[in-house]
């Protein structure tokens, strides 16, 4: 969807609200809705059936909606950055700040679930009908909704703070519109290069390893290392030090 959204946004004729800004308002309600509803499935899985189809389908639907709307918001945001930062010095500052906030976001994304994990009496038994599971169902949705509201506020702030009047300059917009097919064909050109394919392979496996670590770290701490209460913060300290050192 990144390619499709990129072509649609680039081909849009500037209007009263600008060229890219309207897409923020278009995707924002869906993104907020998905980030809130995902915590409140209409049905919980029965105790005898962990893989309950109605709950699984609801979760997949909300995840897909969140991914699509989030991709549109993120694509618009990334395409706005070079347009709003006209000097090389300013672009370096923006890129540095973005990297720092990305690190902080990754730390919070790890820290908050581990804080909840540290207050559980039995971290290994967290089904929704068990006492520890009920605590998770209380605190994790609160955290998720809080960040959804924070995201809503920041995106609205971005919408009103961005100035796209320069798009009304006819000389800037006198370029040929591109199609999705031609864009995909242009992207496919570098793939013919052996070194570029090797680079893509490295990026792919690096991404897979990072995602796998993020998914397995909590079960590893709970089941393998038997962490309890404040012991979870050992990993947080190591993670913070490693991220900023990197």
CSV table of C-alpha atoms in Angstrom, one decimal:
chain,number,residue,atom,x,y,z
A,1,UNK,CA,0.0,0.0,0.0
A,2,UNK,CA,3.0,2.4,0.4
A,3,UNK,CA,3.4,2.5,-3.4
A,4,UNK,CA,-0.3,2.9,-4.1
A,5,UNK,CA,-0.7,5.7,-1.5
A,6,UNK,CA,2.5,7.4,-2.7
A,7,UNK,CA,1.3,7.6,-6.2
A,8,UNK,CA,-2.2,8.8,-5.2
A,9,UNK,CA,-0.8,11.5,-2.9
A,10,UNK,CA,1.8,12.7,-5.5
A,11,UNK,CA,-0.8,12.9,-8.2
A,12,UNK,CA,-3.4,14.9,-6.2
A,13,UNK,CA,-4.1,18.4,-7.4
A,14,UNK,CA,-3.6,20.9,-4.6
A,15,UNK,CA,-6.8,22.2,-3.1
A,16,UNK,CA,-7.9,24.5,-0.3
A,17,UNK,CA,-6.5,22.2,2.3
A,18,UNK,CA,-3.3,21.7,0.5
A,19,UNK,CA,-1.9,18.7,-1.4
A,20,UNK,CA,-1.0,16.2,1.2
A,21,UNK,CA,-2.7,17.4,4.3
A,22,UNK,CA,-6.2,16.2,3.4
A,23,UNK,CA,-4.9,12.6,3.5
A,24,UNK,CA,-4.1,13.0,7.2
A,25,UNK,CA,-7.7,13.8,7.9
A,26,UNK,CA,-8.9,11.0,5.7
A,27,UNK,CA,-6.9,8.3,7.4
A,28,UNK,CA,-7.0,9.7,11.0
A,29,UNK,CA,-10.5,8.6,12.0
A,30,UNK,CA,-9.9,5.0,10.7
A,31,UNK,CA,-6.6,4.9,12.5
A,32,UNK,CA,-8.0,6.1,15.8
A,33,UNK,CA,-11.0,3.8,15.5
A,34,UNK,CA,-8.8,0.7,14.9
A,35,UNK,CA,-6.5,1.5,17.7
A,36,UNK,CA,-9.4,1.7,20.2
A,37,UNK,CA,-11.7,-1.0,19.0
A,38,UNK,CA,-8.9,-3.6,18.8
A,39,UNK,CA,-8.9,-3.7,22.6
A,40,UNK,CA,-12.6,-4.5,22.8
A,41,UNK,CA,-13.5,-7.6,20.8
A,42,UNK,CA,-17.2,-8.5,20.8
A,43,UNK,CA,-16.3,-12.1,21.9
A,44,UNK,CA,-13.5,-13.6,24.0
A,45,UNK,CA,-12.2,-17.0,23.1
A,46,UNK,CA,-13.8,-19.8,25.1
A,47,UNK,CA,-11.6,-21.4,27.7
A,48,UNK,CA,-11.6,-24.7,25.7
A,49,UNK,CA,-10.9,-23.0,22.3
A,50,UNK,CA,-7.9,-20.5,22.3
A,51,UNK,CA,-8.1,-20.2,18.5
A,52,UNK,CA,-11.7,-18.8,18.4
A,53,UNK,CA,-12.4,-17.8,14.8
A,54,UNK,CA,-14.8,-14.8,15.5
A,55,UNK,CA,-12.2,-13.2,17.9
A,56,UNK,CA,-9.3,-14.0,15.5
A,57,UNK,CA,-11.1,-12.5,12.5
A,58,UNK,CA,-12.0,-9.3,14.5
A,59,UNK,CA,-8.4,-8.9,15.6
A,60,UNK,CA,-7.1,-9.4,12.0
A,61,UNK,CA,-9.6,-6.9,10.7
A,62,UNK,CA,-8.6,-4.2,13.2
A,63,UNK,CA,-4.9,-4.9,12.6
A,64,UNK,CA,-5.4,-4.6,8.8
A,65,UNK,CA,-7.4,-1.4,9.2
A,66,UNK,CA,-4.8,0.0,11.5
A,67,UNK,CA,-1.9,-1.0,9.2
A,68,UNK,CA,-3.5,0.6,6.1
A,69,UNK,CA,-4.6,3.8,7.7
A,70,UNK,CA,-1.3,4.1,9.6
A,71,UNK,CA,0.7,3.5,6.3
A,72,UNK,CA,-1.2,6.4,4.7
A,73,UNK,CA,-0.5,8.7,7.6
A,74,UNK,CA,3.2,7.8,7.8
A,75,UNK,CA,3.7,8.1,4.0
A,76,UNK,CA,2.1,11.6,4.0
A,77,UNK,CA,4.2,12.6,7.0
A,78,UNK,CA,7.5,11.4,5.4
A,79,UNK,CA,6.8,13.1,2.1
A,80,UNK,CA,6.1,16.4,4.0
A,81,UNK,CA,9.4,16.4,5.8
A,82,UNK,CA,11.7,17.3,2.8
A,83,UNK,CA,9.1,19.8,1.6
A,84,UNK,CA,8.9,21.7,4.9
A,85,UNK,CA,12.7,21.6,5.5
A,86,UNK,CA,14.2,23.6,2.7
A,87,UNK,CA,17.8,23.8,4.0
A,88,UNK,CA,20.3,21.0,4.4
A,89,UNK,CA,21.1,22.1,8.0
A,90,UNK,CA,17.4,22.1,9.0
A,91,UNK,CA,16.9,18.7,7.4
A,92,UNK,CA,19.7,17.2,9.5
A,93,UNK,CA,18.2,18.6,12.6
A,94,UNK,CA,14.8,17.2,11.7
A,95,UNK,CA,16.3,13.8,10.9
A,96,UNK,CA,18.2,13.8,14.2
A,97,UNK,CA,15.2,14.7,16.2
A,98,UNK,CA,13.1,12.0,14.4
A,99,UNK,CA,15.8,9.4,15.2
A,100,UNK,CA,15.8,10.4,18.9
A,101,UNK,CA,12.1,10.3,19.2
A,102,UNK,CA,12.0,6.9,17.4
A,103,UNK,CA,14.3,5.5,20.0
A,104,UNK,CA,12.3,7.0,22.8
A,105,UNK,CA,9.1,5.5,21.3
A,106,UNK,CA,10.7,2.0,21.0
A,107,UNK,CA,11.7,2.3,24.7
A,108,UNK,CA,8.2,3.2,25.8
A,109,UNK,CA,6.7,0.5,23.7
A,110,UNK,CA,8.9,-2.0,25.6
A,111,UNK,CA,8.8,-0.4,29.0
A,112,UNK,CA,5.0,0.0,29.5
A,113,UNK,CA,4.1,-3.6,28.9
A,114,UNK,CA,6.9,-4.7,31.1
A,115,UNK,CA,5.6,-2.4,33.9
A,116,UNK,CA,2.3,-4.2,33.6
A,117,UNK,CA,4.1,-7.5,33.5
A,118,UNK,CA,6.0,-6.7,36.7
A,119,UNK,CA,2.7,-6.2,38.8
A,120,UNK,CA,1.2,-9.6,37.8
A,121,UNK,CA,1.1,-12.2,40.6
A,122,UNK,CA,1.4,-15.0,38.0
A,123,UNK,CA,3.0,-13.8,34.7
A,124,UNK,CA,2.9,-17.3,33.2
A,125,UNK,CA,-0.9,-17.7,33.5
A,126,UNK,CA,-2.5,-14.7,31.8
A,127,UNK,CA,-5.6,-16.0,30.1
A,128,UNK,CA,-8.5,-13.5,30.1
A,129,UNK,CA,-10.4,-15.4,32.8
A,130,UNK,CA,-7.4,-15.7,35.1
A,131,UNK,CA,-6.6,-13.0,37.7
A,132,UNK,CA,-3.4,-11.9,35.9
A,133,UNK,CA,-5.2,-11.9,32.6
A,134,UNK,CA,-7.9,-9.6,34.0
A,135,UNK,CA,-5.2,-7.1,35.1
A,136,UNK,CA,-3.8,-7.1,31.6
A,137,UNK,CA,-7.2,-6.5,30.1
A,138,UNK,CA,-7.5,-3.5,32.4
A,139,UNK,CA,-4.2,-1.8,32.0
A,140,UNK,CA,-3.0,-2.6,28.4
A,141,UNK,CA,-6.2,-1.1,26.8
A,142,UNK,CA,-5.7,2.0,28.9
A,143,UNK,CA,-2.2,2.4,27.6
A,144,UNK,CA,-3.2,1.7,24.0
A,145,UNK,CA,-6.1,4.2,24.1
A,146,UNK,CA,-3.9,6.9,25.8
A,147,UNK,CA,-1.4,6.7,23.0
A,148,UNK,CA,-4.1,6.7,20.4
A,149,UNK,CA,-5.4,9.9,21.8
A,150,UNK,CA,-1.9,11.3,21.9
A,151,UNK,CA,-1.4,10.3,18.3
A,152,UNK,CA,-4.7,12.0,17.4
A,153,UNK,CA,-3.6,15.3,19.0
A,154,UNK,CA,-0.2,15.2,17.3
A,155,UNK,CA,-1.6,14.5,13.9
A,156,UNK,CA,-4.1,17.3,14.2
A,157,UNK,CA,-1.3,19.6,15.3
A,158,UNK,CA,0.8,18.5,12.3
A,159,UNK,CA,-2.2,19.2,10.0
A,160,UNK,CA,-2.6,22.8,11.2
A,161,UNK,CA,1.2,23.5,11.5
A,162,UNK,CA,2.1,22.5,7.9
A,163,UNK,CA,2.1,25.2,5.2
A,164,UNK,CA,1.5,23.8,1.7
A,165,UNK,CA,0.7,27.1,-0.1
A,166,UNK,CA,3.8,26.7,-2.2
A,167,UNK,CA,2.0,23.8,-4.0
A,168,UNK,CA,-0.3,26.5,-5.6
A,169,UNK,CA,2.7,27.6,-7.7
A,170,UNK,CA,1.8,26.4,-11.2
A,171,UNK,CA,5.4,25.9,-12.2
A,172,UNK,CA,5.9,23.3,-9.4
A,173,UNK,CA,2.8,21.3,-10.4
A,174,UNK,CA,3.4,21.2,-14.2
A,175,UNK,CA,4.9,17.7,-14.0
A,176,UNK,CA,3.4,14.6,-15.6
A,177,UNK,CA,1.4,12.4,-13.3
A,178,UNK,CA,2.6,8.9,-12.8
A,179,UNK,CA,0.7,5.6,-12.7
A,180,UNK,CA,1.0,2.9,-10.2
A,181,UNK,CA,2.2,0.4,-12.8
A,182,UNK,CA,5.0,2.7,-14.0
A,183,UNK,CA,6.1,3.3,-10.4
A,184,UNK,CA,6.3,-0.4,-9.8
A,185,UNK,CA,8.3,-0.8,-13.0
A,186,UNK,CA,10.7,1.9,-11.9
A,187,UNK,CA,11.1,0.2,-8.5
A,188,UNK,CA,11.9,-3.1,-10.2
A,189,UNK,CA,14.8,-1.6,-12.1
A,190,UNK,CA,17.4,-1.6,-9.2
A,191,UNK,CA,16.4,-5.2,-8.4
A,192,UNK,CA,18.3,-6.3,-11.5
A,193,UNK,CA,21.5,-5.3,-9.8
A,194,UNK,CA,23.1,-8.1,-7.8
A,195,UNK,CA,24.5,-5.8,-5.1
A,196,UNK,CA,21.1,-4.2,-4.6
A,197,UNK,CA,19.5,-7.6,-4.2
A,198,UNK,CA,22.0,-8.5,-1.5
A,199,UNK,CA,21.3,-5.2,0.2
A,200,UNK,CA,17.5,-6.0,0.2
A,201,UNK,CA,18.2,-9.5,1.6
A,202,UNK,CA,20.2,-8.0,4.5
A,203,UNK,CA,17.4,-5.5,5.2
A,204,UNK,CA,14.8,-8.2,5.0
A,205,UNK,CA,16.5,-10.6,7.5
A,206,UNK,CA,17.5,-7.7,9.7
A,207,UNK,CA,13.9,-6.6,9.9
A,208,UNK,CA,12.6,-10.2,10.5
A,209,UNK,CA,15.1,-10.7,13.4
A,210,UNK,CA,14.1,-7.4,15.0
A,211,UNK,CA,10.4,-8.2,14.8
A,212,UNK,CA,11.0,-11.8,16.1
A,213,UNK,CA,13.0,-10.4,19.1
A,214,UNK,CA,10.2,-7.9,19.9
A,215,UNK,CA,7.6,-10.7,19.9
A,216,UNK,CA,9.5,-13.2,21.9
A,217,UNK,CA,11.3,-11.1,24.5
A,218,UNK,CA,8.4,-11.0,27.0
A,219,UNK,CA,7.7,-14.8,26.8
A,220,UNK,CA,11.5,-15.4,27.1
A,221,UNK,CA,11.8,-13.3,30.2
A,222,UNK,CA,8.7,-14.9,31.8
A,223,UNK,CA,9.0,-18.5,30.9
A,224,UNK,CA,12.7,-19.1,30.4
A,225,UNK,CA,14.3,-16.6,32.8
A,226,UNK,CA,11.4,-16.7,35.3
A,227,UNK,CA,11.6,-12.9,35.8
A,228,UNK,CA,9.2,-11.5,38.4
A,229,UNK,CA,8.3,-8.0,39.6
A,230,UNK,CA,11.2,-5.6,39.4
A,231,UNK,CA,13.5,-8.1,37.6
A,232,UNK,CA,11.8,-7.1,34.3
A,233,UNK,CA,13.5,-3.7,34.5
A,234,UNK,CA,16.9,-5.4,34.1
A,235,UNK,CA,16.1,-5.9,30.4
A,236,UNK,CA,14.7,-2.3,30.2
A,237,UNK,CA,18.0,-0.9,31.4
A,238,UNK,CA,20.1,-3.1,29.1
A,239,UNK,CA,17.8,-2.1,26.1
A,240,UNK,CA,18.0,1.6,26.8
A,241,UNK,CA,21.8,1.5,27.0
A,242,UNK,CA,22.1,-0.5,23.9
A,243,UNK,CA,19.7,1.6,21.8
A,244,UNK,CA,21.4,4.9,22.6
A,245,UNK,CA,24.9,3.4,22.2
A,246,UNK,CA,23.9,2.1,18.8
